[in-house]
PDB file of C-alpha atoms and ligand atoms in Angstrom:
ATOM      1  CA  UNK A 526       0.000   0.000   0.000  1.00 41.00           C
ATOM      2  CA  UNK A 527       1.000   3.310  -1.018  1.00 43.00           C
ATOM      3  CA  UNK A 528       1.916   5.742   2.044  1.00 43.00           C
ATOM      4  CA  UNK A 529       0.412   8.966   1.479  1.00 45.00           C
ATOM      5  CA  UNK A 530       3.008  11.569   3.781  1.00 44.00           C
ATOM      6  CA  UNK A 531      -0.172  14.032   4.320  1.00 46.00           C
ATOM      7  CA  UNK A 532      -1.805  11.120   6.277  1.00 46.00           C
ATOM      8  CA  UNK A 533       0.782   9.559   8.136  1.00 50.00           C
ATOM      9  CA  UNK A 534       2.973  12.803   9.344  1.00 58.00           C
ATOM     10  CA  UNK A 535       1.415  14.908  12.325  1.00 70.00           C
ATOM     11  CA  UNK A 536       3.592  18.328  11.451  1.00 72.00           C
ATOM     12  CA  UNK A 537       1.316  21.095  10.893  1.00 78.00           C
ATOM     13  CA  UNK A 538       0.442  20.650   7.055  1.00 81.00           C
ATOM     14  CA  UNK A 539       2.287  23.014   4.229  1.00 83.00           C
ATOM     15  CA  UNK A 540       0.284  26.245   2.992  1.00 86.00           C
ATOM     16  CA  UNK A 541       0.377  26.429  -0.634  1.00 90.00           C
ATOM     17  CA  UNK A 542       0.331  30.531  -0.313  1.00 90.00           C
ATOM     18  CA  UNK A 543       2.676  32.326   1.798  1.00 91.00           C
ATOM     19  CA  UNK A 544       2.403  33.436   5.332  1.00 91.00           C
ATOM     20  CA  UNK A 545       0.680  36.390   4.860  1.00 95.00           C
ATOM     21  CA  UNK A 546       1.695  39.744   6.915  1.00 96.00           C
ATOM     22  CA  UNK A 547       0.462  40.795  10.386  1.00 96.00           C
ATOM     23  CA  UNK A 548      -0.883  43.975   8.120  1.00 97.00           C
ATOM     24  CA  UNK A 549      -2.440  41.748   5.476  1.00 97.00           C
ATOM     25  CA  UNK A 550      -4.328  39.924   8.479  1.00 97.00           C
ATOM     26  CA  UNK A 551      -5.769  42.866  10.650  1.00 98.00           C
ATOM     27  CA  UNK A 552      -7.191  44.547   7.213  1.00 98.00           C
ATOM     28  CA  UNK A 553      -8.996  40.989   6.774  1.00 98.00           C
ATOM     29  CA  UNK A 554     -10.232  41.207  10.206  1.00 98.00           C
ATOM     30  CA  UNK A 555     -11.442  44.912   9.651  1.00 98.00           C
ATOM     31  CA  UNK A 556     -13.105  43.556   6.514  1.00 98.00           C
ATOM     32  CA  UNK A 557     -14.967  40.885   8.422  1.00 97.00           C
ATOM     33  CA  UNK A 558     -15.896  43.758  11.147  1.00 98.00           C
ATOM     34  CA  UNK A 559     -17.480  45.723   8.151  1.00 98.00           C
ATOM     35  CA  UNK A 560     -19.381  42.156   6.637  1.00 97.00           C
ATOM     36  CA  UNK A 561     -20.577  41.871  10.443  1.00 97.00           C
ATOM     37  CA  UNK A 562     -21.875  45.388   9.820  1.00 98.00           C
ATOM     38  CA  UNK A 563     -20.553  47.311  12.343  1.00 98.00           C
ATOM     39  CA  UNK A 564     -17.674  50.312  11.954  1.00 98.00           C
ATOM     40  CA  UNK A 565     -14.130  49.608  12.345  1.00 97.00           C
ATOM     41  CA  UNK A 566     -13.115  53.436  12.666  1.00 97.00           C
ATOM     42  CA  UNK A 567     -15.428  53.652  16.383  1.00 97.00           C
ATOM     43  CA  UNK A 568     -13.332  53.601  19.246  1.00 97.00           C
ATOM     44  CA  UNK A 569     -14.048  50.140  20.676  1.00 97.00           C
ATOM     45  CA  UNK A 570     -13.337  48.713  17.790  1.00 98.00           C
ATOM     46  CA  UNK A 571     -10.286  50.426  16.698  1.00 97.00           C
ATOM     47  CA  UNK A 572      -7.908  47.993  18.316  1.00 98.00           C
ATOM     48  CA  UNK A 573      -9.764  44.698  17.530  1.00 98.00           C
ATOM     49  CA  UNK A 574      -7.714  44.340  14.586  1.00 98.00           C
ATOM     50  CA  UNK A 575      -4.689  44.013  15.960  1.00 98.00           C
ATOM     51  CA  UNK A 576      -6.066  42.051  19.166  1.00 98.00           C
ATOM     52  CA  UNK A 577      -7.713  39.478  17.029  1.00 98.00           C
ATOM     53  CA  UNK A 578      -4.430  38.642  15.272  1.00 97.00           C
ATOM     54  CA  UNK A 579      -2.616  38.472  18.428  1.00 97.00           C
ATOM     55  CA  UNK A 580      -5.780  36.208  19.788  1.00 97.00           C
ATOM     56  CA  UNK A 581      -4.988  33.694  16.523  1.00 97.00           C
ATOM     57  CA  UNK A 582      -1.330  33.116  17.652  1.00 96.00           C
ATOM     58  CA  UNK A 583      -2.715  31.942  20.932  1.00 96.00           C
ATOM     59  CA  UNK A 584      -5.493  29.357  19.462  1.00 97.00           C
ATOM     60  CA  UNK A 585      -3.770  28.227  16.242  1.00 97.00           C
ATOM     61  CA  UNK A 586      -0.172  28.194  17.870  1.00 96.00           C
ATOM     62  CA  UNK A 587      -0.461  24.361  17.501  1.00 96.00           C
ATOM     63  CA  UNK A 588       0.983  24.991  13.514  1.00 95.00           C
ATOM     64  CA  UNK A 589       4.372  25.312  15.708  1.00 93.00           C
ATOM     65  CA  UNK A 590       4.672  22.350  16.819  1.00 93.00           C
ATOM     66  CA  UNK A 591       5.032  18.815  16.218  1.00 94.00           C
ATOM     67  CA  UNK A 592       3.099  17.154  18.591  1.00 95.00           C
ATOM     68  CA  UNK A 593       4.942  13.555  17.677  1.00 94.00           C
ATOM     69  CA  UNK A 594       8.458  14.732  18.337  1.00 94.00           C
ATOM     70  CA  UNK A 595       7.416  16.419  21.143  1.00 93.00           C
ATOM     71  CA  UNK A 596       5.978  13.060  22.094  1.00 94.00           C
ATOM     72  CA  UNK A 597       9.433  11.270  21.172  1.00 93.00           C
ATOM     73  CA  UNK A 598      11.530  13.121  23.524  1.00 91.00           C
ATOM     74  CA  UNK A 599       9.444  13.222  26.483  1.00 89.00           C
ATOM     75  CA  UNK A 600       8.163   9.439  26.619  1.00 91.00           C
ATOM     76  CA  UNK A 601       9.789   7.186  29.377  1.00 91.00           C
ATOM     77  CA  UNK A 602      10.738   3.729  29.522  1.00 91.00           C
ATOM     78  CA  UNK A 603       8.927   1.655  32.522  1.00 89.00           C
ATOM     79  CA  UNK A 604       9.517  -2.135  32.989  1.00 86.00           C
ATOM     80  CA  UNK A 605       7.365  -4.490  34.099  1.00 84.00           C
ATOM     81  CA  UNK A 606       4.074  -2.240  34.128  1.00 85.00           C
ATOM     82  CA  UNK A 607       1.554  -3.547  31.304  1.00 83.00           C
ATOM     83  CA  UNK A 608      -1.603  -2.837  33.248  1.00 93.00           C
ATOM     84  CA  UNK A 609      -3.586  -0.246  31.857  1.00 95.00           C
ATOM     85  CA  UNK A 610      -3.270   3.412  31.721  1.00 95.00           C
ATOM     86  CA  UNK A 611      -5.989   6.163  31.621  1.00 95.00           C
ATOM     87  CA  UNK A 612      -5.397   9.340  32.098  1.00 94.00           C
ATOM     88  CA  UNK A 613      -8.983  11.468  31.758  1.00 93.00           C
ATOM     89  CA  UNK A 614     -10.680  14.652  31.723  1.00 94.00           C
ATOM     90  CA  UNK A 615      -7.829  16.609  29.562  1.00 96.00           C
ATOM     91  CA  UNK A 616      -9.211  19.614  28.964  1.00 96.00           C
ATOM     92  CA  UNK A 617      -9.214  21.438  25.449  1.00 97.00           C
ATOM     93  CA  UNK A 618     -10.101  24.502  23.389  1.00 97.00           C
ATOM     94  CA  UNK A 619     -10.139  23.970  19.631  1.00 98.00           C
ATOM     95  CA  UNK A 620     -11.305  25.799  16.859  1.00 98.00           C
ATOM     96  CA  UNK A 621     -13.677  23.959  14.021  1.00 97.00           C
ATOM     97  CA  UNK A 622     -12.107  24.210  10.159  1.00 97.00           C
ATOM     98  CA  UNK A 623     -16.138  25.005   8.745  1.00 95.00           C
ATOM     99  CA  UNK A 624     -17.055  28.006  11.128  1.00 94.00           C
ATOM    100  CA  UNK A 625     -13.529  28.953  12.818  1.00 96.00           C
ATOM    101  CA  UNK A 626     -16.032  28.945  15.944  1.00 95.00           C
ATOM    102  CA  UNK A 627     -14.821  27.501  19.092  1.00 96.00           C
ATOM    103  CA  UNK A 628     -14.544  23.659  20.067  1.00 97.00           C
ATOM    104  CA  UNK A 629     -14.628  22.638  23.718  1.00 96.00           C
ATOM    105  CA  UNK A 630     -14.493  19.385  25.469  1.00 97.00           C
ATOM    106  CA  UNK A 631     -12.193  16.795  27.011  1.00 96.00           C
ATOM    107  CA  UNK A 632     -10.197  14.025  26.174  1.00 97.00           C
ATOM    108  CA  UNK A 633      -9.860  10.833  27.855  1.00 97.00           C
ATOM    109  CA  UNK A 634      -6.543   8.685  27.020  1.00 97.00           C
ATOM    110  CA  UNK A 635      -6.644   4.895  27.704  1.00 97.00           C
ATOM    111  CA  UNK A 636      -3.393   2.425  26.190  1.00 97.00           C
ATOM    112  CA  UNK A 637      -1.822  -0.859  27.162  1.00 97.00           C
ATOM    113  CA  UNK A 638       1.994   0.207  27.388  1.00 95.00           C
ATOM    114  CA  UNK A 639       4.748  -2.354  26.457  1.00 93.00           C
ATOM    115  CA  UNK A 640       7.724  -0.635  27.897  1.00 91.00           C
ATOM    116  CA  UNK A 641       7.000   3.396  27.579  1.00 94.00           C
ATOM    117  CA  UNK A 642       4.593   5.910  28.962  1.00 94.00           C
ATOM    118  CA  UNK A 643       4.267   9.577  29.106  1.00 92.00           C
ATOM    119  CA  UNK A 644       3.182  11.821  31.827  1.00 88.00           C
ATOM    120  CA  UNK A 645      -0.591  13.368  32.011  1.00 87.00           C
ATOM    121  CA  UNK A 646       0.775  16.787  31.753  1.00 90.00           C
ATOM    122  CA  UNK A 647       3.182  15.702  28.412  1.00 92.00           C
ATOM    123  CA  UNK A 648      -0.161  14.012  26.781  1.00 93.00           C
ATOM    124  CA  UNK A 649      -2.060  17.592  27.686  1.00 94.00           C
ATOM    125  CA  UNK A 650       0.605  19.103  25.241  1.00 95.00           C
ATOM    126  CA  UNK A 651       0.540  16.554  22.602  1.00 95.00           C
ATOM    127  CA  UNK A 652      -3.653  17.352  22.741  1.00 97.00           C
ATOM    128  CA  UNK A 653      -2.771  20.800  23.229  1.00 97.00           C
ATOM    129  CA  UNK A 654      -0.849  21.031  19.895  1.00 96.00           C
ATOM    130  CA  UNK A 655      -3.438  19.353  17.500  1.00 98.00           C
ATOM    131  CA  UNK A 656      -6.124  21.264  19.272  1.00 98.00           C
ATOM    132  CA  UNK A 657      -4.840  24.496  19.166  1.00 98.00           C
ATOM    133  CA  UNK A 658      -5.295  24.263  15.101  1.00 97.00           C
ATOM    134  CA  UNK A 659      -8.269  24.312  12.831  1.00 97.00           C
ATOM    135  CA  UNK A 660      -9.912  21.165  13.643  1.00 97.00           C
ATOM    136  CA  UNK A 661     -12.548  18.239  12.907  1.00 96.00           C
ATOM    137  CA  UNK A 662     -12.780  16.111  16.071  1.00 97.00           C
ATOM    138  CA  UNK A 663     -13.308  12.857  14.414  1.00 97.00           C
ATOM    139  CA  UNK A 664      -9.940  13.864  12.835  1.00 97.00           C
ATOM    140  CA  UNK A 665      -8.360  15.176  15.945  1.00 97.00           C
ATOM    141  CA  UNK A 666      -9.443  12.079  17.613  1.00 97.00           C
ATOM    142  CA  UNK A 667      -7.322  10.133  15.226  1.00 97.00           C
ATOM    143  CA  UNK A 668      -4.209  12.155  15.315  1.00 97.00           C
ATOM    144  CA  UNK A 669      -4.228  11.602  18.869  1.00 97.00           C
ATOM    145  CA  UNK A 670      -4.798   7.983  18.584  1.00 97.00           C
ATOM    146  CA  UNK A 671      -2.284   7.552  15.923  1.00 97.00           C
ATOM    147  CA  UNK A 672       0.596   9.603  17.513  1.00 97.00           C
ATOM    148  CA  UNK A 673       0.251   7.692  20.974  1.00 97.00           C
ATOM    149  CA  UNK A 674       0.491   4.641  19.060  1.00 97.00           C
ATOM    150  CA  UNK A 675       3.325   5.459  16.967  1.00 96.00           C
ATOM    151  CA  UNK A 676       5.193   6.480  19.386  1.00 96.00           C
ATOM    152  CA  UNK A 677       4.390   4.584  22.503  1.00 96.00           C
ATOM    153  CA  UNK A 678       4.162   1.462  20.482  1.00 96.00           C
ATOM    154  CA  UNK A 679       1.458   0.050  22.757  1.00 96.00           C
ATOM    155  CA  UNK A 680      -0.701  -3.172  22.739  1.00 97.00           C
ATOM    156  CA  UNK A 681      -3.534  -0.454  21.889  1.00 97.00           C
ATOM    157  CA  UNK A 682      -4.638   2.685  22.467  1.00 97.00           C
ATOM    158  CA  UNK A 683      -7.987   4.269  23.201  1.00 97.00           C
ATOM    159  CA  UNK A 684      -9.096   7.775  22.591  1.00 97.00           C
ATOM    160  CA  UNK A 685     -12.416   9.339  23.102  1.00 97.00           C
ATOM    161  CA  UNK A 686     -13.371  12.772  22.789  1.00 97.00           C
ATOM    162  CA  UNK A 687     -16.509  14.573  24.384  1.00 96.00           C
ATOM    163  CA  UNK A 688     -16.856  18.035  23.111  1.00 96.00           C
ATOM    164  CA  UNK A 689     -19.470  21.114  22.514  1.00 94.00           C
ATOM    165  CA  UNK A 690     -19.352  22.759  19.171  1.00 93.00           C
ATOM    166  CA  UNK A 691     -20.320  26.442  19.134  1.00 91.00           C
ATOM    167  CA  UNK A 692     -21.318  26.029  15.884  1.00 89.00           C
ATOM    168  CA  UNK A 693     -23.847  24.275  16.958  1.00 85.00           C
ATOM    169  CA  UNK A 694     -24.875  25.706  19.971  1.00 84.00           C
ATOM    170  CA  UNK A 695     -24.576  29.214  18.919  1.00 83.00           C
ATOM    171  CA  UNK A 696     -25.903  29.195  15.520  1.00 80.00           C
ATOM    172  CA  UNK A 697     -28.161  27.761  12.808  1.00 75.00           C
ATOM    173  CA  UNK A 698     -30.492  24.924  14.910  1.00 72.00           C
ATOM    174  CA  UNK A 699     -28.933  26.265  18.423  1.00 72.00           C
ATOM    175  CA  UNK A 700     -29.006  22.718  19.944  1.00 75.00           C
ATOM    176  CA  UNK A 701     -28.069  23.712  23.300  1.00 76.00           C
ATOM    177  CA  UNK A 702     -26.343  21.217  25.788  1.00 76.00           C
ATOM    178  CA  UNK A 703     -25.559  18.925  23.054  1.00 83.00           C
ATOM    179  CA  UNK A 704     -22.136  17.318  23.417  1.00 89.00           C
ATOM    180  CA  UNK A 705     -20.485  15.086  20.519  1.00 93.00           C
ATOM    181  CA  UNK A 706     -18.600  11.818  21.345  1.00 95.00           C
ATOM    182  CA  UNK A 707     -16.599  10.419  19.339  1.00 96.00           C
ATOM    183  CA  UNK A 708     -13.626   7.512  19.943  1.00 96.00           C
ATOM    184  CA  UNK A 709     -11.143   6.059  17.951  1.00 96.00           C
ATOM    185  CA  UNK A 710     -10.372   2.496  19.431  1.00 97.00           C
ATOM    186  CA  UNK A 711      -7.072   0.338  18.213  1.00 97.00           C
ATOM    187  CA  UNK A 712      -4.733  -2.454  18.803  1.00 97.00           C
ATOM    188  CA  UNK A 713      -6.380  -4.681  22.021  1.00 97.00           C
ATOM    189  CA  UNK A 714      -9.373  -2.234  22.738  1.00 97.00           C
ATOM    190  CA  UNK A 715     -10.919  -2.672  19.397  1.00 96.00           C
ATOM    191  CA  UNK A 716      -9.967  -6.432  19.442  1.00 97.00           C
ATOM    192  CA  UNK A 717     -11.140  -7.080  22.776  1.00 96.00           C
ATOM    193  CA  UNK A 718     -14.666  -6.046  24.366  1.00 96.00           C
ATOM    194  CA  UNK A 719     -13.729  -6.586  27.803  1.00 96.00           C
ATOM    195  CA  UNK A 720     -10.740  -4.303  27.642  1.00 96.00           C
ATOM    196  CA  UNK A 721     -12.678  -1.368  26.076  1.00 95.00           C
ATOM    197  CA  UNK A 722     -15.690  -1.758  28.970  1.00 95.00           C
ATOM    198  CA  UNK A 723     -12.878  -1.563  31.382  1.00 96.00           C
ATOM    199  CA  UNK A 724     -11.337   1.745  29.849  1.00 96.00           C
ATOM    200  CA  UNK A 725     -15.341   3.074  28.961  1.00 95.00           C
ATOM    201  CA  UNK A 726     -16.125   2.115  32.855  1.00 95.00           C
ATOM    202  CA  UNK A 727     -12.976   4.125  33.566  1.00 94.00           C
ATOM    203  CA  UNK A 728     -14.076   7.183  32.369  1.00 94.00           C
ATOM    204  CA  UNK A 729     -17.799   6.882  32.696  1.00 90.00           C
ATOM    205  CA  UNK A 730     -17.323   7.395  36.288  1.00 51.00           C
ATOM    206  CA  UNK A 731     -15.198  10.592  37.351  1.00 38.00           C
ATOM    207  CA  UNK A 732     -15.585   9.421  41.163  1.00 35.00           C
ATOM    208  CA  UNK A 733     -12.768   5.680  40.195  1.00 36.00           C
ATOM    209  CA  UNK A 734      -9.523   6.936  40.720  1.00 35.00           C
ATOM    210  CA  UNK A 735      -6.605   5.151  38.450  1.00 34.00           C
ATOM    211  CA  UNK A 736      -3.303   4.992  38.818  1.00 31.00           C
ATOM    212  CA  UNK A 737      -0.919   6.169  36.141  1.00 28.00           C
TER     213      UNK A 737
HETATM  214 ZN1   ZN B2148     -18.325  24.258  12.706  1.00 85.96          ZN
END
């Protein structure tokens, strides 16, 4: 089978235009401000511009890094532990690629380790990085899933994602309250049932506590 790079590398991807300049941004942002139909010259909104911009290097500094490296060099090597690990209720803020409006949930991390693990507050980082880009979550999901496992090299790995979408909530049918779940289950939790009730129980129940 043919390895497509785009699919199986977790760098940021490559823009086909150039960067454009801080300038070249703010005067889009001013033209969105006059779409929105309000007046970019009044004095509250004189500096939104330039705050917006700044705001985008916050939530889309995830096109910085490489969440797998960073995932390479901060792993460590345990022996003897092959019970399972979950590590739960990581909280993110994403963006979604259709509205740019925001994305906000958690992430719950189950994996059978053969010899390495990393730390709760090194997997917040690798989540971190993906979400702090333009996102999908069934896609984010995956790149999660995937970069544990290529790393890590466990028996499996579980991922599931519960999140509200503001472009949902906010907009269009306004469903309210409505959370989307999604998982991405490989290696021994899709193979086995028992081991993915055991991680599902896991996190179903915020009052277990687990080790790891
Ligand atoms: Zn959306």
């Amino acid at each position: 089978m043919s390895q497509d790079p785009k699919v199986h590398s977790f760098a940021a991807p490559v823009p086909s235009e150039p960067r454009p300049s801080r300038e070249e941004a703010e005067l889009a942002i001013r033209t969105l401000l006059r779409w929105a139909g309000d007046d970019p010259t009044r004095e509250g909104l004189r500096d939104t511009p330039a705050r917006v911009a700044r705001a985008y290097e916050d939530w889309f500094s995830g096109y910085t890094v490489d969440p797998e490296e960073f995932m390479r060099r901060t792993f460590e090597e345990v022996e003897g532990y092959d019970d399972m690990i979950v590590l739960k209720d990581i909280r993110f803020e994403s963006h979604c690629e259709h509205h740019l409006a925001a994305i906000i949930g958690r992430v719950h991390v189950g994996y059978l380790p053969t010899n390495k693990v990393v730390g709760i507050s090194k997997l917040a980082r690798v989540v971190e990085a993906f979400a702090r880009r333009l996102q999908v979550q069934e896609k984010m999901n995956a790149q999660i899933a995937n970069t544990i496992q290529k790393v890590l090299e466990p028996k499996g790995v579980a991922v599931v994602i519960e999140a509200v979408h503001q472009c949902m909530t906010t907009r269009g049918v306004h469903k309210t309250g409505v959370s989307m779940v999604t998982s991405s289950m490989l290696g021994e939790f899709r193979k086995n049932p028992l081991t993915r009730r055991e991680f599902l129980s896991v996190i179903g129940n915020p009052a277990s506590s687990v080790d790891g």
